Tab-separated table of C-alpha atoms in Angstrom:
chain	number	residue	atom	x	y	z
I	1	UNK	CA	6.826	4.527	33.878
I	2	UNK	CA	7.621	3.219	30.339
I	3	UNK	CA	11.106	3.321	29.630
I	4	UNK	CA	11.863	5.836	26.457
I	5	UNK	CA	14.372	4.805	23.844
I	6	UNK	CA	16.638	7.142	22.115
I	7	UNK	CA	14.980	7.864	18.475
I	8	UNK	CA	15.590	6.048	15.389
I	9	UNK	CA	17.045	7.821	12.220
I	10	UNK	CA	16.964	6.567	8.628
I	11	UNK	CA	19.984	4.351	7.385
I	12	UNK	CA	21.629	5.038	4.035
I	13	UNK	CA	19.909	1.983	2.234
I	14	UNK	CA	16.646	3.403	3.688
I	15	UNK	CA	16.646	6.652	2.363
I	16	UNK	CA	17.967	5.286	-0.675
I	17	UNK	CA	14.580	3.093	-0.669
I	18	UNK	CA	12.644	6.238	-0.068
I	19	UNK	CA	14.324	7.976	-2.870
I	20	UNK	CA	13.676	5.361	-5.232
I	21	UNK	CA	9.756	5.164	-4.200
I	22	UNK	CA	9.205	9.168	-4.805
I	23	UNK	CA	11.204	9.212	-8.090
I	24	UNK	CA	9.736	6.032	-10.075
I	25	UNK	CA	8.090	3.814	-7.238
I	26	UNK	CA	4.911	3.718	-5.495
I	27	UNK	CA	5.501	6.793	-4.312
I	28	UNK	CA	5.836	8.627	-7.184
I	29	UNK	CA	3.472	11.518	-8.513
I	30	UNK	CA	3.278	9.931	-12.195
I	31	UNK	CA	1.944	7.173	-10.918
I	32	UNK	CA	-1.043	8.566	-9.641
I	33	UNK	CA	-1.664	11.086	-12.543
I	34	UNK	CA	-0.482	9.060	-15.982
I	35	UNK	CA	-3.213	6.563	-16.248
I	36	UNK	CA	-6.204	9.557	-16.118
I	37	UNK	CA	-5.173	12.719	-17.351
I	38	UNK	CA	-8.051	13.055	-19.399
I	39	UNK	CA	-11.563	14.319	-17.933
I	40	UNK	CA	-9.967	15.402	-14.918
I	41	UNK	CA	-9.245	11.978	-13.553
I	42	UNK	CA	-6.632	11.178	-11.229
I	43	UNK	CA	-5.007	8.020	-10.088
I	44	UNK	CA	-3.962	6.842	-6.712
I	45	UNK	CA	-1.605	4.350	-3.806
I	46	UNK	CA	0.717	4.028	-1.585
I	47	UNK	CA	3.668	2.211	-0.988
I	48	UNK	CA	4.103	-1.169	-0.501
I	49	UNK	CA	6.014	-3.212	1.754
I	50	UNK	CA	6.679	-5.220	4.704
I	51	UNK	CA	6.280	-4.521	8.129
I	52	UNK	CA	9.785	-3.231	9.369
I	53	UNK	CA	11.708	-3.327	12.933
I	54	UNK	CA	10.691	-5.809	15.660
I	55	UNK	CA	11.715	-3.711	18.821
I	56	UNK	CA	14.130	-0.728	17.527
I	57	UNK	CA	15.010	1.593	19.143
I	58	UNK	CA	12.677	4.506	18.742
I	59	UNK	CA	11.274	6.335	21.649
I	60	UNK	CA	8.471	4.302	22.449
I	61	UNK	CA	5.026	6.609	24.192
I	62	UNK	CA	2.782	5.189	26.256
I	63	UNK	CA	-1.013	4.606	26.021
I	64	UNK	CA	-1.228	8.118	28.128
I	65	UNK	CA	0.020	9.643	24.996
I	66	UNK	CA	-3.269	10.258	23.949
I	67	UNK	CA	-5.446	13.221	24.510
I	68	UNK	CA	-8.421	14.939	25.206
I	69	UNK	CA	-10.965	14.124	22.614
I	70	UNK	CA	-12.827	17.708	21.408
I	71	UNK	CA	-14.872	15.730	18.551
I	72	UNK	CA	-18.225	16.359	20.514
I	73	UNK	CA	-17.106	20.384	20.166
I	74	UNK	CA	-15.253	20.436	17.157
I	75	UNK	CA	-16.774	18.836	14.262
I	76	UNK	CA	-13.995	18.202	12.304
I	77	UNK	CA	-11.477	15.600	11.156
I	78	UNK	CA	-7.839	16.531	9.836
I	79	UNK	CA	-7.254	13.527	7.392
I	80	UNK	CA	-3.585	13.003	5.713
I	81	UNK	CA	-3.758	10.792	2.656
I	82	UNK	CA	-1.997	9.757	-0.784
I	83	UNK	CA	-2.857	12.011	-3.792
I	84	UNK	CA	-5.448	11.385	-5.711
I	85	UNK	CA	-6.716	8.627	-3.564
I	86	UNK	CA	-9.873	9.367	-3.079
I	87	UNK	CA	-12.947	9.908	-5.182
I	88	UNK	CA	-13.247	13.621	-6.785
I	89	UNK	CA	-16.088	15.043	-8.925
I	90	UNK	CA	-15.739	15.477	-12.702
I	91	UNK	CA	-15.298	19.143	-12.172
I	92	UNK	CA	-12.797	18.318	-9.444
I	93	UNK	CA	-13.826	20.720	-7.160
I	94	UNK	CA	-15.431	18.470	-4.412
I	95	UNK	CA	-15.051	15.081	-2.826
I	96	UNK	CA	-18.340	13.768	-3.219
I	97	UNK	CA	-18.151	10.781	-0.343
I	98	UNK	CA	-16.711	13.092	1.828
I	99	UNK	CA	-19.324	15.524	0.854
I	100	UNK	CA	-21.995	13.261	1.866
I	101	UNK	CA	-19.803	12.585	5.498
I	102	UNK	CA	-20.483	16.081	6.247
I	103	UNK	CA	-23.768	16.504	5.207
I	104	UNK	CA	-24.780	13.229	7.484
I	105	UNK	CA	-22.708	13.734	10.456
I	106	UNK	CA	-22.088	17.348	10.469
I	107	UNK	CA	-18.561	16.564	10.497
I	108	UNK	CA	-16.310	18.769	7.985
I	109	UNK	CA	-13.379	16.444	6.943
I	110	UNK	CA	-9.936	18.524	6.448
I	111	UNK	CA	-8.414	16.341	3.466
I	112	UNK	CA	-4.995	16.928	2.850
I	113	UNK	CA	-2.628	15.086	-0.089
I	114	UNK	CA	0.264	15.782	1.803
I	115	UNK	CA	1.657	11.914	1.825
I	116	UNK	CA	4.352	10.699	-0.899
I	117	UNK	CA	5.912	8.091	0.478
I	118	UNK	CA	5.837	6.228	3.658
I	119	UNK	CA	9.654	7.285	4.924
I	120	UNK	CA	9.019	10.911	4.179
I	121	UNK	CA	6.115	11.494	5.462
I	122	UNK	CA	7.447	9.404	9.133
I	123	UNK	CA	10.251	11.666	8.789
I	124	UNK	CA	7.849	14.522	9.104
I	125	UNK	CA	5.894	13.374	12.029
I	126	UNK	CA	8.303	12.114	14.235
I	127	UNK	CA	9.910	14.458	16.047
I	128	UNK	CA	6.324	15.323	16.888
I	129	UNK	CA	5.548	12.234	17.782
I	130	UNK	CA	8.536	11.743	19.878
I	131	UNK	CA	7.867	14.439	21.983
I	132	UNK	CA	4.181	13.299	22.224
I	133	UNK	CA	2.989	16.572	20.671
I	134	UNK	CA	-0.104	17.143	18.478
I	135	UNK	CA	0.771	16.471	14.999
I	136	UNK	CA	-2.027	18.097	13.965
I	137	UNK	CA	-3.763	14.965	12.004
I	138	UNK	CA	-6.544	12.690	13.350
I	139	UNK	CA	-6.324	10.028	10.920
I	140	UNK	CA	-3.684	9.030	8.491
I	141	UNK	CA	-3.253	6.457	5.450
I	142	UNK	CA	0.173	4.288	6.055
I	143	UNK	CA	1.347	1.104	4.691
I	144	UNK	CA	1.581	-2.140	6.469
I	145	UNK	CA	5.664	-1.861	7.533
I	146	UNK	CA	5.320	1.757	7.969
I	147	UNK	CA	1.716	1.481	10.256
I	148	UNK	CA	3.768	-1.320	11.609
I	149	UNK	CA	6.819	0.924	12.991
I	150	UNK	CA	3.860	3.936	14.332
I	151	UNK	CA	1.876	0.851	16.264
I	152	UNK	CA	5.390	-0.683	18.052
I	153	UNK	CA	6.454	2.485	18.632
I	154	UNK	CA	3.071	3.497	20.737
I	155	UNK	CA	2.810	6.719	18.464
I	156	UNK	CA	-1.192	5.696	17.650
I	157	UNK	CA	-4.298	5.268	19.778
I	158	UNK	CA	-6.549	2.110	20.048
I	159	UNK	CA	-9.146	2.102	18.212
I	160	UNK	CA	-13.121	2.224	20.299
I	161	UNK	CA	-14.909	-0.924	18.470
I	162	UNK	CA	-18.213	0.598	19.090
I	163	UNK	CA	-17.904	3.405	17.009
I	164	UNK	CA	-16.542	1.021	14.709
I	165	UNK	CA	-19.551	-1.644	13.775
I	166	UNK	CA	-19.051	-1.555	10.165
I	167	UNK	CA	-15.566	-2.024	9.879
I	168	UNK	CA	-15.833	-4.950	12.172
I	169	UNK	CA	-18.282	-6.563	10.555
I	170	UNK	CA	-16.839	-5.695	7.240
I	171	UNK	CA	-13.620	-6.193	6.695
I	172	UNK	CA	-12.896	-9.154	4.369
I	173	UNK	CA	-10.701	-11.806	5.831
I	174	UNK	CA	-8.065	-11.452	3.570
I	175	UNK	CA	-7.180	-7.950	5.782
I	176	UNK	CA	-7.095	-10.009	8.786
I	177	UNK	CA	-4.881	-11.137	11.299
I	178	UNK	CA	-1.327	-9.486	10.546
I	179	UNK	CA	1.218	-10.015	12.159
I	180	UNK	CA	1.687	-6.210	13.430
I	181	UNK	CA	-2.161	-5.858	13.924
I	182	UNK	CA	-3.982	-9.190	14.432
I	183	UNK	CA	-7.222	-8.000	15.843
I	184	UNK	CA	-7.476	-4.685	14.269
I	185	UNK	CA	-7.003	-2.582	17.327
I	186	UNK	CA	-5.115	-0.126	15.924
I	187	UNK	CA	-6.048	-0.260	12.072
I	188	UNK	CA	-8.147	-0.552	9.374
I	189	UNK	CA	-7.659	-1.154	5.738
I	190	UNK	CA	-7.684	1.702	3.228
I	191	UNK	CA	-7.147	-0.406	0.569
I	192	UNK	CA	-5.513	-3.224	-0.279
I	193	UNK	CA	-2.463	-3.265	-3.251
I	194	UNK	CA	-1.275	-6.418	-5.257
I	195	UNK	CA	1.838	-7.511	-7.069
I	196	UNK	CA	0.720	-9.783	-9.373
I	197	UNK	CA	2.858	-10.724	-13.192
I	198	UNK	CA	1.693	-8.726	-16.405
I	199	UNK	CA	2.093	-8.936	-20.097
I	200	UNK	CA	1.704	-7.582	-23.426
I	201	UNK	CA	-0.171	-10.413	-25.502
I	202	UNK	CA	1.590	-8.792	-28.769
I	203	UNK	CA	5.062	-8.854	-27.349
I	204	UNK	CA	4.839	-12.714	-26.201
I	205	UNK	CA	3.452	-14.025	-29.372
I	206	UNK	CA	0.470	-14.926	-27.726
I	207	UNK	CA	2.290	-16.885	-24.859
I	208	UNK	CA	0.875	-16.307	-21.273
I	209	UNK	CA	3.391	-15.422	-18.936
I	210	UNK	CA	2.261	-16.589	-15.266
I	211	UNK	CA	5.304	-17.377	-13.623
I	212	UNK	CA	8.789	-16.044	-12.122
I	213	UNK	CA	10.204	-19.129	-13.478
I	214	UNK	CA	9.606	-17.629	-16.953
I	215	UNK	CA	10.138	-14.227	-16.034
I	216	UNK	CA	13.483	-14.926	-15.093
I	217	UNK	CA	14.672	-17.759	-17.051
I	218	UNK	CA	12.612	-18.014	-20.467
I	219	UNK	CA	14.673	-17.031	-23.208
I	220	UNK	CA	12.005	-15.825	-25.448
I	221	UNK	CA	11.590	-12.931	-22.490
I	222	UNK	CA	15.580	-12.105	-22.768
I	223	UNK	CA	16.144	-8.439	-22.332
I	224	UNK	CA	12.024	-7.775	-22.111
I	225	UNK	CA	11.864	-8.375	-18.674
I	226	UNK	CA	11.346	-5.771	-16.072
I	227	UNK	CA	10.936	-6.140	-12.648
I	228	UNK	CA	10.184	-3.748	-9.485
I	229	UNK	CA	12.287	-1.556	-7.405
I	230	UNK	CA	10.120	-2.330	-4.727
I	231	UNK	CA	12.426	-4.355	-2.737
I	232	UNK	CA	9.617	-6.467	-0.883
I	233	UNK	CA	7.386	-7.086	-4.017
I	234	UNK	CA	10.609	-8.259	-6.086
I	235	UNK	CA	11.990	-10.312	-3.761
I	236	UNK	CA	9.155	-11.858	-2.161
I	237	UNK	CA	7.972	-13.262	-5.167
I	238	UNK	CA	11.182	-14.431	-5.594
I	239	UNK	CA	10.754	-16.594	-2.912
I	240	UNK	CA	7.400	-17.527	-3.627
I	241	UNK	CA	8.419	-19.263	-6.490
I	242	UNK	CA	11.169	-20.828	-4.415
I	243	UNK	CA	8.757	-23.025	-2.618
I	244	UNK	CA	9.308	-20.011	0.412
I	245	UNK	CA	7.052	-18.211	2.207
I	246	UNK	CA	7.386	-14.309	2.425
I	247	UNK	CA	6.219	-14.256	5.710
I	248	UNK	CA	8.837	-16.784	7.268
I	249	UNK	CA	12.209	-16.601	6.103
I	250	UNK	CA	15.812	-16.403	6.691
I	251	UNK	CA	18.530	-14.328	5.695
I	252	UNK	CA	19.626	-17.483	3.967
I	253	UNK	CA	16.724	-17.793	1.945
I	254	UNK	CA	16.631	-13.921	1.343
I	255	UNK	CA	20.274	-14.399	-0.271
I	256	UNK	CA	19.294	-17.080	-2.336
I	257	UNK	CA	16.929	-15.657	-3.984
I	258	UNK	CA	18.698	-12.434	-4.413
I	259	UNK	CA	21.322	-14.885	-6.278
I	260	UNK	CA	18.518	-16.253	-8.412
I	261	UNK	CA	17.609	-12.737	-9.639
I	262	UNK	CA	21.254	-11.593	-10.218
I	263	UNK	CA	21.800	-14.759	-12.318
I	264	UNK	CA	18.966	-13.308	-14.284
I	265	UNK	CA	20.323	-10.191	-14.539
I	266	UNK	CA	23.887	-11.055	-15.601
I	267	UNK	CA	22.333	-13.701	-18.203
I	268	UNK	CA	20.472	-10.066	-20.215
I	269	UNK	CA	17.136	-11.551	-18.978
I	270	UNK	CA	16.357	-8.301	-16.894
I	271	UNK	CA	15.562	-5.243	-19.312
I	272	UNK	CA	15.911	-3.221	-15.797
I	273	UNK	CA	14.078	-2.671	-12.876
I	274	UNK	CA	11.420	-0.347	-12.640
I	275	UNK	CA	8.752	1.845	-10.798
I	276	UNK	CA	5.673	2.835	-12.028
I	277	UNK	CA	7.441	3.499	-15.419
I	278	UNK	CA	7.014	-0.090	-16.673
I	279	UNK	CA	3.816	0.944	-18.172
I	280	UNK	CA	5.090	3.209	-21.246
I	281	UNK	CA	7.280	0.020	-21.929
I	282	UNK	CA	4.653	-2.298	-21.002
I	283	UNK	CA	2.082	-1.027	-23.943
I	284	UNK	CA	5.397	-0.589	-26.037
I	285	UNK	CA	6.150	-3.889	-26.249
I	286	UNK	CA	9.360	-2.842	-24.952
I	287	UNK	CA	8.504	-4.739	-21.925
I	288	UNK	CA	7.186	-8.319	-22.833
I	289	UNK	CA	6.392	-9.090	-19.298
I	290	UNK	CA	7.159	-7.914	-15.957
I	291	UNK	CA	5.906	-7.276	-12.455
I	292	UNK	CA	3.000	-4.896	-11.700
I	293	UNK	CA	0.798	-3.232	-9.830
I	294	UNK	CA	-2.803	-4.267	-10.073
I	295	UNK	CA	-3.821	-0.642	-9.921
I	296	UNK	CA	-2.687	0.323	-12.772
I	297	UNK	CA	-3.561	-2.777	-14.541
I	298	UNK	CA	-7.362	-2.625	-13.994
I	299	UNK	CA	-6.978	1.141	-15.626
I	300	UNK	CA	-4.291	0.122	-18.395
I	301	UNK	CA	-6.170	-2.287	-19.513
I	302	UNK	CA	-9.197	0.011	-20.226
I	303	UNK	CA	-7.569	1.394	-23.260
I	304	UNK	CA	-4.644	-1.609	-24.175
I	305	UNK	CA	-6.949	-4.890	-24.547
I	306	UNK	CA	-3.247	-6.117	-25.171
I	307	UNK	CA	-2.464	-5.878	-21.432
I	308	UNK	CA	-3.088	-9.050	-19.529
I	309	UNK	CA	-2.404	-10.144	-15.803
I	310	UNK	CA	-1.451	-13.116	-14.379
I	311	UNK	CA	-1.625	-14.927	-10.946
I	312	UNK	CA	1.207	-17.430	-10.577
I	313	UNK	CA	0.171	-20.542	-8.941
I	314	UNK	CA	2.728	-20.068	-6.563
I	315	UNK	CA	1.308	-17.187	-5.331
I	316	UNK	CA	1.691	-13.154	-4.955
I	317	UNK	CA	2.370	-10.420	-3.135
I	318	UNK	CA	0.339	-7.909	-1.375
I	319	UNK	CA	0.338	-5.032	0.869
I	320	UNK	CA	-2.131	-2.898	2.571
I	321	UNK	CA	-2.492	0.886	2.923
I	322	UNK	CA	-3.921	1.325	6.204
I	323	UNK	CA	-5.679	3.997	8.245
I	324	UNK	CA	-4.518	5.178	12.087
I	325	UNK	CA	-5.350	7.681	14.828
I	326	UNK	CA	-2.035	9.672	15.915
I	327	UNK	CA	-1.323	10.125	19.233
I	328	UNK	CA	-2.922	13.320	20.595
I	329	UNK	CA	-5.231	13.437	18.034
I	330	UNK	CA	-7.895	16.077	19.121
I	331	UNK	CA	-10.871	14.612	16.946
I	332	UNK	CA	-10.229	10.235	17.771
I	333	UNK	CA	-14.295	9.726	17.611
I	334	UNK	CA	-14.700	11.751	14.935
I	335	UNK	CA	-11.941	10.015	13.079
I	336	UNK	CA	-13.507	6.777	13.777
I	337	UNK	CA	-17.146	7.695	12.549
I	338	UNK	CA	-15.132	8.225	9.088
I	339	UNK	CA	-13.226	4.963	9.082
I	340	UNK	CA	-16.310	3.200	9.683
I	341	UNK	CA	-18.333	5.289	7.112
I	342	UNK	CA	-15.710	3.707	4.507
I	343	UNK	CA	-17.056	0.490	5.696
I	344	UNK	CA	-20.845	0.870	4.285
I	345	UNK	CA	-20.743	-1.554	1.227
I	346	UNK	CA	-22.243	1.673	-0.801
I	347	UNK	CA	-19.336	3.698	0.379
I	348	UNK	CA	-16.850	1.552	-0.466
I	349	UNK	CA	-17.990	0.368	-3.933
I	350	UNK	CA	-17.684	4.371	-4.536
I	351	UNK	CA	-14.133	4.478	-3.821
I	352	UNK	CA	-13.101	1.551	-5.127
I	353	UNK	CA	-15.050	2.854	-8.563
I	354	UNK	CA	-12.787	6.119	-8.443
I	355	UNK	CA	-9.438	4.015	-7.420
I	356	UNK	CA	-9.648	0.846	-9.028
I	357	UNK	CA	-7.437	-0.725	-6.222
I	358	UNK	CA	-8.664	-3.688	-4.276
I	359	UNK	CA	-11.662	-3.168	-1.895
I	360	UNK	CA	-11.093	-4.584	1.333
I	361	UNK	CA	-15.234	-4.117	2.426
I	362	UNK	CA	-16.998	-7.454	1.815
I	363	UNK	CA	-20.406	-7.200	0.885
I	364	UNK	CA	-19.469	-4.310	-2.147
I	365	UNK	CA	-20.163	-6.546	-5.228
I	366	UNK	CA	-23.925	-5.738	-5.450
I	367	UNK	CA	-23.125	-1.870	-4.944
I	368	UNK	CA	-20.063	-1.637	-7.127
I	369	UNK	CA	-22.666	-3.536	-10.159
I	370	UNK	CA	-24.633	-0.656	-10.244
I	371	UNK	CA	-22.192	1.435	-10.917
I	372	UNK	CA	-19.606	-0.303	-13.229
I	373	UNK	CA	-20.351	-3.988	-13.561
I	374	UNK	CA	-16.657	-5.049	-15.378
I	375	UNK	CA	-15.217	-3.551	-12.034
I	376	UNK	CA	-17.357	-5.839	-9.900
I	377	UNK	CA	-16.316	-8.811	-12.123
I	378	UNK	CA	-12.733	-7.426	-11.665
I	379	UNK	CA	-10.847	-9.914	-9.184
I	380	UNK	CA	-8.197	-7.365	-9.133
I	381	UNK	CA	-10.655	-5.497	-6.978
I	382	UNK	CA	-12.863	-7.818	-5.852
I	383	UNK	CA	-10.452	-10.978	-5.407
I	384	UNK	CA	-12.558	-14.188	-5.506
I	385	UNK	CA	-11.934	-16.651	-2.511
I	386	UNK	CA	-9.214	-18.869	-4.855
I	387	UNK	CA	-7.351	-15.688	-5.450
I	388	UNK	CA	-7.416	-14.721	-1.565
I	389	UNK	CA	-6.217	-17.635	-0.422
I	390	UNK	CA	-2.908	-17.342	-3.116
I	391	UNK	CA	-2.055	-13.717	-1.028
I	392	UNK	CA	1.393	-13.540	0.810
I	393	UNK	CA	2.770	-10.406	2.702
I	394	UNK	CA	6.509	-10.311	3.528
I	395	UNK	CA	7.149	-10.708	7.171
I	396	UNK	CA	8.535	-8.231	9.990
I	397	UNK	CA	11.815	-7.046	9.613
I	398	UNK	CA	13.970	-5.585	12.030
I	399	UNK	CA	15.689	-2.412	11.959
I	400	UNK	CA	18.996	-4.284	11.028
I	401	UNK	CA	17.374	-6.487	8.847
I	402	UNK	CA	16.059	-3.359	6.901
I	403	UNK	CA	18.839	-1.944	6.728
I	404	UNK	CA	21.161	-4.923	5.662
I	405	UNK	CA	18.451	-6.075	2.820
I	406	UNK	CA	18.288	-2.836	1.375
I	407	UNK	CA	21.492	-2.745	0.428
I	408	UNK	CA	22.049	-5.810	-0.419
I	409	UNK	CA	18.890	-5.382	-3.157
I	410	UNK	CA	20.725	-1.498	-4.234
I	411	UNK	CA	23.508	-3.341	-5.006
I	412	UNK	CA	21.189	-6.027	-7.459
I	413	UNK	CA	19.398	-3.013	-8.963
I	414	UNK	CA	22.573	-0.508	-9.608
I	415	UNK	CA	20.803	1.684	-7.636
């Protein structure tokens, strides 16, 4: 028998992370709502981040955790996802891929919002999941340190590749091989979300802005800076420009560049860090130039011609938001009919249409020029190969790793 751990609770500097992501982060409801409140539109993500804990303590179930799988009976799926990230109808009264699921399969899809950020919603599941009880979802939309901590901890069931064939063949490379997940047995892509350097053409004179270097030590940016709260995105660009890799790194190396960004911040270079909220700023000019979201770039820039992005050459940061099969899931094939119906190039070029965050279905280019062809030229949805291969993701930290990094970054933000 599998030995059981005793559960894992939130630190301090965790929650303290989690409160920052529902109040001006990723996880925050502006975020998905400012960008399109006109025509009904709505705006979506998730959180980013790294993949946390490499063996914590946190009561571990075995592969018999699953269940008895009543999709053949029951067609249904019970889907938990991020608000407003999926496509809606003008009217917003109906979901039209989803509508066109049930109409093919037969299979009614249960779509909840019920997700704001990747801490609170684990706190919600787990003791659930702990006691390897129903938690009354058959798929759910987590990101990559967060799906990390639910694979480890055996709380999700393998995925059967051949109700799958889509997604297999499908998914672009960029989405392969993490470290939490190499051979997708567990997961598939949602969607995919960058960190990438943005900046009002007004504000900088002209100047392009396509470095940290400049961000942090160009003194025609002083005090029009801003920077994320995200601690993974912040710092692992940091370290990107430091000739580091995100996804190998010491605590050393995570110091130094947390030095390098408080020098920055004691010099007046940092206007402050920020969530989502850089964007009033941003198209203010208040901001010159700052770290962003690509999401909300590919949207801003509808309206603020102004608005430009930059990849450094260095590299940049990105995350995925990823979907999973609970344990004791009732529905598991008819879960994995859905995943895969997100992996038809058509389907996919409608979602990413609606999202505007990165697609990660190759094959979607064609599809997505029908509908919108600026989004297909758009390589902050449809990265070319060159920007691909510039992609880092911060590596697996454990749960005192976490906990001490946190913290530490609190302490640079005043937070």
């Amino acid at each position: 028998m599998e030995r059981h751990h005793r559960p894992d609770r939130l630190t301090r500097p965790q929650r303290e992370a989690m409160l920052r992501s529902l109040t001006s982060g990723r996880g925050a409801l502006t975020r998905r709502t400012m960008l399109r409140t006109a025509g009904g539109f709505a705006l979506g993500t998730a959180g980013a981040g790294a993949v946390v804990g490499c063996g914590e303590p946190v009561g571990r179930q075995s592969a018999s955790s699953s269940t008895e799988d009543f999709s053949g009976d029951e067609k249904r799926v019970d889907f938990s996802n991020w608000l407003g990230y999926i496509d809606v109808s003008e009217d917003r009264k109906r979901r039209p891929t989803l509508d066109t699921f049930r109409r093919r399969t037969g299979i009614k899809v249960e779509y909840t919002e019920d997700i704001n950020s990747n801490l609170e919603f684990y706190e919600k599941l787990r003791p659930r999941l702990i006691a390897g009880r129903d938690t009354g979802r058959d798929l759910i939309c987590l990101t990559d340190w967060m799906a990390a901590r639910f694979v480890r901890n055996g709380w999700v069931q393998k995925l059967n590749v051949s109700n799958l064939p889509n997604a297999y063949a499908n998914l672009s490379a960029q989405f392969r091989g993490l470290d939490w997940d190499p051979a997708r047995i567990y997961s598939y892509a949602w969607t995919g979300i960058f960190a990438v350097i943005a900046y009002n053409e007004k504000a900088t004179g002209g100047r392009k802005v396509d470095s940290m270097e400049q961000l942090l030590e160009d003194d025609r940016l002083e005090g029009k800076v801003g920077l994320l709260t995200e601690m993974r995105d912040t710092v692992g660009m940091t370290l990107l420009d430091m000739s580091l890799r995100p996804e190998q790194f010491s605590t050393d190396d995570y110091d130094a560049a947390l030095a390098r960004l408080q020098r920055s911040v004691d010099r007046g270079q940092v206007r402050r860090f920020t969530g989502n909220d850089y964007i009033g700023d941003l198209k203010k000019g208040k901001i010159a130039a700052c770290l962003a979201w690509a999401g909300d770039l590919v949207q801003l820039q509808t309206d603020h011609p102004e608005i430009k992005f930059a990849i450094p050459d260095a590299g940049y940061m990105t995350s995925t938001d990823n979907l999973l099969i609970p344990n004791k899931a009732r529905h598991k094939e008819n879960a994995e009919r859905l995943i895969d119906y997100y992996y038809e190039p058509k389907v996919a070029a409608r979602l990413a249409a609606w999202i505007n965050f990165v697609c990660p279905v190759d094959g979607v280019r064609e599809e997505l020029e029908q509908i919108d062809p600026d989004l297909a030229d758009n390589p902050l949805i449809l990265p070319d190969e060159e920007m691909a291969e510039k992609s880092h993701t911060f590596r697996s930290l454990t749960q005192d790793e976490e906990t001490e990094y946190e913290r530490k970054f609190s302490r640079l933000i005043g937070a």
